[in-house]
Short mmCIF file of C-alpha atoms in Angstrom, two decimals:
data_model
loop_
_atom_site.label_atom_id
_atom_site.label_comp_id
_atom_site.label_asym_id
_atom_site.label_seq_id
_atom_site.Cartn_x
_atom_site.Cartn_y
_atom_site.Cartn_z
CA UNK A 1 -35.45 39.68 12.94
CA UNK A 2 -32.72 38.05 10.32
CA UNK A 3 -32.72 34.48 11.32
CA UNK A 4 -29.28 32.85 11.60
CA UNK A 5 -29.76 31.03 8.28
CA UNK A 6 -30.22 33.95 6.41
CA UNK A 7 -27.23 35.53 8.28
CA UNK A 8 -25.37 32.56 6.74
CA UNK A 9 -27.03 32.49 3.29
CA UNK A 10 -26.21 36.16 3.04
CA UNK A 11 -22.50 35.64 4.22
CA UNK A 12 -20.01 37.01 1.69
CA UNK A 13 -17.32 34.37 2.10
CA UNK A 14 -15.21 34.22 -1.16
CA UNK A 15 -16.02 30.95 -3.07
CA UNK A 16 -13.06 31.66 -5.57
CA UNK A 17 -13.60 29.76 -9.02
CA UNK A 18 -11.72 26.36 -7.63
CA UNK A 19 -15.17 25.23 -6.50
CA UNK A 20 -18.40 23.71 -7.97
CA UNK A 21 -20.65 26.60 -6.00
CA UNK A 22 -21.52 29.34 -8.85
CA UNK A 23 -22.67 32.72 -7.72
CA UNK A 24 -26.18 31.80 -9.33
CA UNK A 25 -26.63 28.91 -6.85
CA UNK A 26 -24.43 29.57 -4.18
CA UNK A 27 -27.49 31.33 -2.13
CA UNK A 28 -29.34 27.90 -1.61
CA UNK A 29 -26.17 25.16 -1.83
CA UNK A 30 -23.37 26.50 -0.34
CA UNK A 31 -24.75 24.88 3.25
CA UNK A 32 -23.48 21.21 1.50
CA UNK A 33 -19.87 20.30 2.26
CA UNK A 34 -19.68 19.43 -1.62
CA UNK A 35 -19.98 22.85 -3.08
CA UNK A 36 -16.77 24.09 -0.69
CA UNK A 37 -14.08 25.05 -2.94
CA UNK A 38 -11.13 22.55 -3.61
CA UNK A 39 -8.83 24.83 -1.76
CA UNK A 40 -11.03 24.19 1.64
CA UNK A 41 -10.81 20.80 1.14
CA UNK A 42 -7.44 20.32 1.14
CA UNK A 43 -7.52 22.68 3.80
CA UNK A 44 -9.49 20.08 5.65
CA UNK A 45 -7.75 16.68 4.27
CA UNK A 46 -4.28 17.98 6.01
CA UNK A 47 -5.78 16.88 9.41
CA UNK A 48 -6.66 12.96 7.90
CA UNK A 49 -4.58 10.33 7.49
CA UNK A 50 -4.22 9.82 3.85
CA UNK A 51 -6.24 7.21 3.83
CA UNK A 52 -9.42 8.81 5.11
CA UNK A 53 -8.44 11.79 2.45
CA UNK A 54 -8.87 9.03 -0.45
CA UNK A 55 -12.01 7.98 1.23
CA UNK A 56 -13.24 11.50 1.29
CA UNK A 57 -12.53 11.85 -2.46
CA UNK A 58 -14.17 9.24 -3.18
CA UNK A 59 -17.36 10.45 -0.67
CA UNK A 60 -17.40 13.57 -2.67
CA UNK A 61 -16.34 12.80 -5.92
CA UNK A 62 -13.55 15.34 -5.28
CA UNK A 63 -10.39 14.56 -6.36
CA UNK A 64 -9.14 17.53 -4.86
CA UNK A 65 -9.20 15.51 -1.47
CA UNK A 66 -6.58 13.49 -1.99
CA UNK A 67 -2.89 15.11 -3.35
CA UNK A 68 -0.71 12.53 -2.26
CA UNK A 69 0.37 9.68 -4.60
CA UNK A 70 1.16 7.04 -1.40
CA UNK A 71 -2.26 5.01 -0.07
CA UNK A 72 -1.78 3.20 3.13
CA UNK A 73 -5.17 1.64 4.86
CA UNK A 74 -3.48 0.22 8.22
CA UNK A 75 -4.12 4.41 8.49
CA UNK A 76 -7.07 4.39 9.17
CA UNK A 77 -6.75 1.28 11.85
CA UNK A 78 -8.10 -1.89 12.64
CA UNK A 79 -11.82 -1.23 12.80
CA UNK A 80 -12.75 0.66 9.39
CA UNK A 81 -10.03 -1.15 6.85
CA UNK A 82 -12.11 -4.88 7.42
CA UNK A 83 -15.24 -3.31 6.42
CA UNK A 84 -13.70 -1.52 2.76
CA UNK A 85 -15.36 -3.76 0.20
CA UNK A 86 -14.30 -4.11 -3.58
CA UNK A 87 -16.59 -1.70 -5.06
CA UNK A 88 -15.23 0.77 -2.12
CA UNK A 89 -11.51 0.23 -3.37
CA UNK A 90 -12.71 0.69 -6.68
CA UNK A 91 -14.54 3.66 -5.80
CA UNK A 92 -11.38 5.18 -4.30
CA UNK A 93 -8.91 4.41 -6.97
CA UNK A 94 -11.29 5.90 -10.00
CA UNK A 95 -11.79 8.94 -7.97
CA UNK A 96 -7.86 9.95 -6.92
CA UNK A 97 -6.95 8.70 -10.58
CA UNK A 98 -4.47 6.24 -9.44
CA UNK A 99 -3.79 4.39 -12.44
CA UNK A 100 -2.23 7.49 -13.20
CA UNK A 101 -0.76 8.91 -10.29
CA UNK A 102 -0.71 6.58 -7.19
CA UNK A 103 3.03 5.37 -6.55
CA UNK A 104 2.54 3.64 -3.25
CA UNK A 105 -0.51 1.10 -2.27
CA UNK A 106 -0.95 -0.75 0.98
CA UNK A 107 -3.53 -2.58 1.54
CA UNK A 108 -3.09 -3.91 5.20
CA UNK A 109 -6.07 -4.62 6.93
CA UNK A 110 -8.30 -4.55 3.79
CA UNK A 111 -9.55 -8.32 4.88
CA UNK A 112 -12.86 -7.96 3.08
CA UNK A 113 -11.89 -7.87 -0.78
CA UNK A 114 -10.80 -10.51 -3.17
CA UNK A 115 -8.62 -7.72 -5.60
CA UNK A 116 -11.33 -7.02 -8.19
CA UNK A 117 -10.92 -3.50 -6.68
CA UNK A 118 -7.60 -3.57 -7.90
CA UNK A 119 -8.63 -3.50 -11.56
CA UNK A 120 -8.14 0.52 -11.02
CA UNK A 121 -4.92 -0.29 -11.43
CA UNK A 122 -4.39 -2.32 -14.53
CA UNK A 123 -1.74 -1.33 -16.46
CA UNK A 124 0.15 1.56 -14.45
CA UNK A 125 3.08 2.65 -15.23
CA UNK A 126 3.75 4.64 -12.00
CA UNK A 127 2.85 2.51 -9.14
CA UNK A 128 6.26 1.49 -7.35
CA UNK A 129 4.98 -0.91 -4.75
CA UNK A 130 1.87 -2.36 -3.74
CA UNK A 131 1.72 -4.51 -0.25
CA UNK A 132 -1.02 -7.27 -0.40
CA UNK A 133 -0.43 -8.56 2.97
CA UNK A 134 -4.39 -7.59 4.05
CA UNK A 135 -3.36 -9.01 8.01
CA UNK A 136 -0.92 -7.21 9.72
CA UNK A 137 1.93 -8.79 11.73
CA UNK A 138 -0.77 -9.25 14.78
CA UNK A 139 -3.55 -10.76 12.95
CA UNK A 140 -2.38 -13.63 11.20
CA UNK A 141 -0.47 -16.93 12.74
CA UNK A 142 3.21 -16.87 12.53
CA UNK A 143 5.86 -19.84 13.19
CA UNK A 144 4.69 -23.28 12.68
CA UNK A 145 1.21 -22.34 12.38
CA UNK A 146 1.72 -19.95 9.49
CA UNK A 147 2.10 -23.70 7.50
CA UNK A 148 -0.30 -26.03 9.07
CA UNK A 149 -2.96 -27.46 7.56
CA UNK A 150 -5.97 -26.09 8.69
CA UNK A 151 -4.41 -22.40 7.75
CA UNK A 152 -5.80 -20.09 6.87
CA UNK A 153 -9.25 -19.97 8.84
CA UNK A 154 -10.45 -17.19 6.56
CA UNK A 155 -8.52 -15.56 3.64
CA UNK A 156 -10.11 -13.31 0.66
CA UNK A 157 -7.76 -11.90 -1.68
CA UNK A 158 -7.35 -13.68 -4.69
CA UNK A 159 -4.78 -14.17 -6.77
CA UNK A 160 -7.30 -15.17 -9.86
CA UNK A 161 -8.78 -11.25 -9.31
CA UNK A 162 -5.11 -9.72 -8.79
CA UNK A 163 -2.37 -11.27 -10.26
CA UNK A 164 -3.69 -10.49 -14.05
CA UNK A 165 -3.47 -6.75 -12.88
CA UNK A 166 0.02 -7.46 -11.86
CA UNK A 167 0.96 -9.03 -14.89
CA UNK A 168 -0.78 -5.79 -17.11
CA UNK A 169 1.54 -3.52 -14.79
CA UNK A 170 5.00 -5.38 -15.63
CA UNK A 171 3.87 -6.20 -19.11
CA UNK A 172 4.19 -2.34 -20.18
CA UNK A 173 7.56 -1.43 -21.45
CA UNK A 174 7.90 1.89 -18.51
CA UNK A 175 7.12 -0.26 -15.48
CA UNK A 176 7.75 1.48 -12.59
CA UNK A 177 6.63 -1.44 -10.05
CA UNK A 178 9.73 -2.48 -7.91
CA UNK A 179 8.23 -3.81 -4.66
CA UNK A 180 5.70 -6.34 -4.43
CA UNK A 181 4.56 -7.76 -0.95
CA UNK A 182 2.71 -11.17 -1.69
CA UNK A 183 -0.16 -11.97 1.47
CA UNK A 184 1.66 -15.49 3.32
CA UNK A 185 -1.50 -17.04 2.32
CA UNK A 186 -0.51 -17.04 -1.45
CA UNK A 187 3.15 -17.97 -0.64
CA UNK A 188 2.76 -20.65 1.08
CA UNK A 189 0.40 -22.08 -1.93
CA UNK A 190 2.73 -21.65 -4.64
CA UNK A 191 0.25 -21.62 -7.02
CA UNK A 192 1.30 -22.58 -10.91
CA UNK A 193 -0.01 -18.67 -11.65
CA UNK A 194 2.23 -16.95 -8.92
CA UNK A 195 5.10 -19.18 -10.49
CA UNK A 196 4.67 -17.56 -13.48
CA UNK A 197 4.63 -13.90 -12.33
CA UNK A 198 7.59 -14.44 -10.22
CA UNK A 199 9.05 -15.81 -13.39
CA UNK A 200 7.89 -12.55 -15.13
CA UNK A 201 8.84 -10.38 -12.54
CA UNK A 202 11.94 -11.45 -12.17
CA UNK A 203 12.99 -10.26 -15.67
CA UNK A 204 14.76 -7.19 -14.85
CA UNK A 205 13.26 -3.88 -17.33
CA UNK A 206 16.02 -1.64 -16.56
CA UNK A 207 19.47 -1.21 -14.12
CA UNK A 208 19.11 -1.75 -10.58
CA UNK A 209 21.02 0.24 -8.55
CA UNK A 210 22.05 0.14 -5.18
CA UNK A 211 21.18 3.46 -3.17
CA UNK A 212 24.08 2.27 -0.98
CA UNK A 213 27.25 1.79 -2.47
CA UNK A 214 25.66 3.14 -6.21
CA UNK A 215 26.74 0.05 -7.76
CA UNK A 216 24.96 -2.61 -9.65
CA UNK A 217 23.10 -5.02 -7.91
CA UNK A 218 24.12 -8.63 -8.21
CA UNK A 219 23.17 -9.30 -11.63
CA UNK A 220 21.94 -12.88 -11.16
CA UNK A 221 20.40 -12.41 -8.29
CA UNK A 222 17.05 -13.35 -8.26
CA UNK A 223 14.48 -10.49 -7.34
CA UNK A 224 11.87 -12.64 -6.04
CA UNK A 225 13.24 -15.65 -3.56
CA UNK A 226 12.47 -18.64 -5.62
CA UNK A 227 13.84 -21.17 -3.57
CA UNK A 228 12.31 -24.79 -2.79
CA UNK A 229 10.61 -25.37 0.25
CA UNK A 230 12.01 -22.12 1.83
CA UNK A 231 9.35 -20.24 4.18
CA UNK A 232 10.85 -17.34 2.45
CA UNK A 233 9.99 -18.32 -0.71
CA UNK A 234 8.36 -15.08 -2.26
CA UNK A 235 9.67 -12.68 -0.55
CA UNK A 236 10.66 -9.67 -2.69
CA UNK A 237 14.23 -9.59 -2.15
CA UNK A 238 17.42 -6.56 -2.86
CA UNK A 239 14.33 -3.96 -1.71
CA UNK A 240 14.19 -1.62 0.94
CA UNK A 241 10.22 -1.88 2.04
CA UNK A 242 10.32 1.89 3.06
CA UNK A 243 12.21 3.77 0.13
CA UNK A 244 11.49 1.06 -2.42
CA UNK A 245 15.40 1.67 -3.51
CA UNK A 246 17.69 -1.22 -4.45
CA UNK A 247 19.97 -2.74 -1.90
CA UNK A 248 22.75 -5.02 -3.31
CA UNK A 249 23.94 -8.32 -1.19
CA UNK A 250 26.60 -6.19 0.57
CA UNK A 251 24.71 -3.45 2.06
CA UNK A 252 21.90 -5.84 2.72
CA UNK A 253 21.36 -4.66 6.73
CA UNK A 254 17.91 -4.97 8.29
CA UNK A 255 15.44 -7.73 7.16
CA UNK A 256 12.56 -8.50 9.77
CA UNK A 257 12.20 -11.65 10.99
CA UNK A 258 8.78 -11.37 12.10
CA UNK A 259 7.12 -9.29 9.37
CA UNK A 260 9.53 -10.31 6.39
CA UNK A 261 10.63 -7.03 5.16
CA UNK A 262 13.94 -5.86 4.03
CA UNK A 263 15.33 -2.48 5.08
CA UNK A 264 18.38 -0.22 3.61
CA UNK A 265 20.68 1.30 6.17
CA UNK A 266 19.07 4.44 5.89
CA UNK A 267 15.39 3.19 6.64
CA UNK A 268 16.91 0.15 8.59
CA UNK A 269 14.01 0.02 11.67
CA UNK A 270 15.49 -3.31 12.83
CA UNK A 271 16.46 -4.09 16.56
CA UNK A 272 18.44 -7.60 17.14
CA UNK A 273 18.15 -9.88 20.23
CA UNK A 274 21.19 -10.05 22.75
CA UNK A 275 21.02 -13.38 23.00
CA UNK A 276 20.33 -14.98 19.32
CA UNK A 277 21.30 -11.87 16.93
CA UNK A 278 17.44 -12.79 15.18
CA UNK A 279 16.44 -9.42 13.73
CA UNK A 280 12.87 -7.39 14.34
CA UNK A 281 11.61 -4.42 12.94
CA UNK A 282 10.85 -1.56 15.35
CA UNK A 283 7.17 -1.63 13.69
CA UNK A 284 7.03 -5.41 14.77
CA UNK A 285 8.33 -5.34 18.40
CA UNK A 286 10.21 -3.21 20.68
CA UNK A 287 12.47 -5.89 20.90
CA UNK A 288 15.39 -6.53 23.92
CA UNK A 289 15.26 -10.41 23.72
CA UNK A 290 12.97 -12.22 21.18
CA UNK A 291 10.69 -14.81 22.70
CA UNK A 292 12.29 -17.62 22.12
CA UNK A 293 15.55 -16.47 23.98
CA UNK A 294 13.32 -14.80 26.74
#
């Protein structure tokens, strides 16, 4: 009698020529989920979250896993983002080639790494925005205890391990980065080397466009908000958060009061309290009145 493994091993499923399994070897390694062709495993990635696509690349050294160029960990939830590492980030970015074709990197909920990850990502000339905020909107403090002393209780990312990959991205001549969201952690320190990179970044490389009205953005306007002893200070500003497009002062319609992001009218997620006008994203809070008109 034909045992079932034979029946399997003797299957005449069509490996193409877009996978690693050979008709020479395909008789005693075709069992292993890495010798599936790379048209299965897209097949397969278009029921992950991006996210766990990227991590499958990098599982199976596949690139073929991943064909999106936006990465976005709060995907994947609260319980698996904490535990990514540096050398897992790394891992990830080498293996879906990002320094050449990711546009879009979030890294909420990555609490675990201090940036040297990142270093992927040194000198890209296609990533558009990267979000460094590792705690989401319902992890970290907010209010008065977002600038208290004894705040933060635990923070890793730092800006000695990320910031120089910033400053490689902006320092090519076909930057495409237009959206940087800075962790509160590093705003509220004002380092002398974030300073500088706002500085940097601030130095427009080409027109900036509103996808509103098509008109120039305010030409002095700062890009970054530089301003003293504002709890603001840092934010990117002009920038829809969703479509990364420019938003001059006059079309300027949704900006979150609780996460700190600015929205265009299309994207605009914002609801506004009855009683005080504050605004909230819809990603924040399903917001009637805020809580401290309730």
């Amino acid at each position: 009698m034909t045992s079932p493994t034979q029946k399997i091993r003797g299957s005449s499923i069509s490996h193409d020529n877009d996978g690693p399994c050979s008709s020479s070897d395909q008789q005693r390694s075709c069992l292993s989920i890495n010798y599936l062709p790379d048209s299965i495993l897209r097949f397969i990635g278009e029921y992950l979250p991006k996210s766990s696509r990227a991590i499958m690349a990098s599982a199976l050294s596949r690139s073929a896993c991943f064909d999106s160029d936006t990465l976005d960990f709060s995907d994947i939830g609260r319980d698996l983002a904490p535990k990514l590492t540096d050398s897992d980030i790394s891992s990830i970015l080498e293996s879906i080639d990002a320094v050449n074709t990711l546009k879009v990197l979030k890294l909420i909920g990555c609490t675990n790494i201090t940036g040297v990850g990142l270093d992927q990502l040194r000198g890209s000339i296609v990533l558009e925005q990267m979000d460094l905020s590792t705690s989401d909107s319902a992890m970290i403090a907010n209010g008065e205890a977002l600038f208290s002393p004894n705040f933060p209780w635990c923070f890793t990312l730092s800006e000695d391990a990320v910031i120089p990959i910033l400053d490689s991205i902006i320092a090519e001549k076909d930057r495409a980065l237009r959206h940087v969201q800075f962790p509160l952690v590093w705003r509220k320190k004002k380092s002398k080397q974030l300073v500088e990179f706002l500085e940097s970044y601030n130095v427009p490389k080409r027109s900036r466009v509103c996808v509103q009205c098509d008109d120039n953005v305010v030409e002095f306007a700062l890009w970054m908000n530089q301003t003293k002893d504002s709890s603001d200070w840092g934010l990117q500003r002009h920038t829809c958060y969703e479509c990364t497009g420019h938003i001059c002062q006059e079309c300027e319609v949704g900006f979150c009061q609780d996460c700190k992001k600015q929205f265009c009218e299309s994207c605009c997620t914002t609801k506004i309290c009855d009683m005080c006008y504050s605004a909230v994203c819809s990603a924040c809070e399903d917001l009637e009145v805020c809580e401290v008109c309730d």
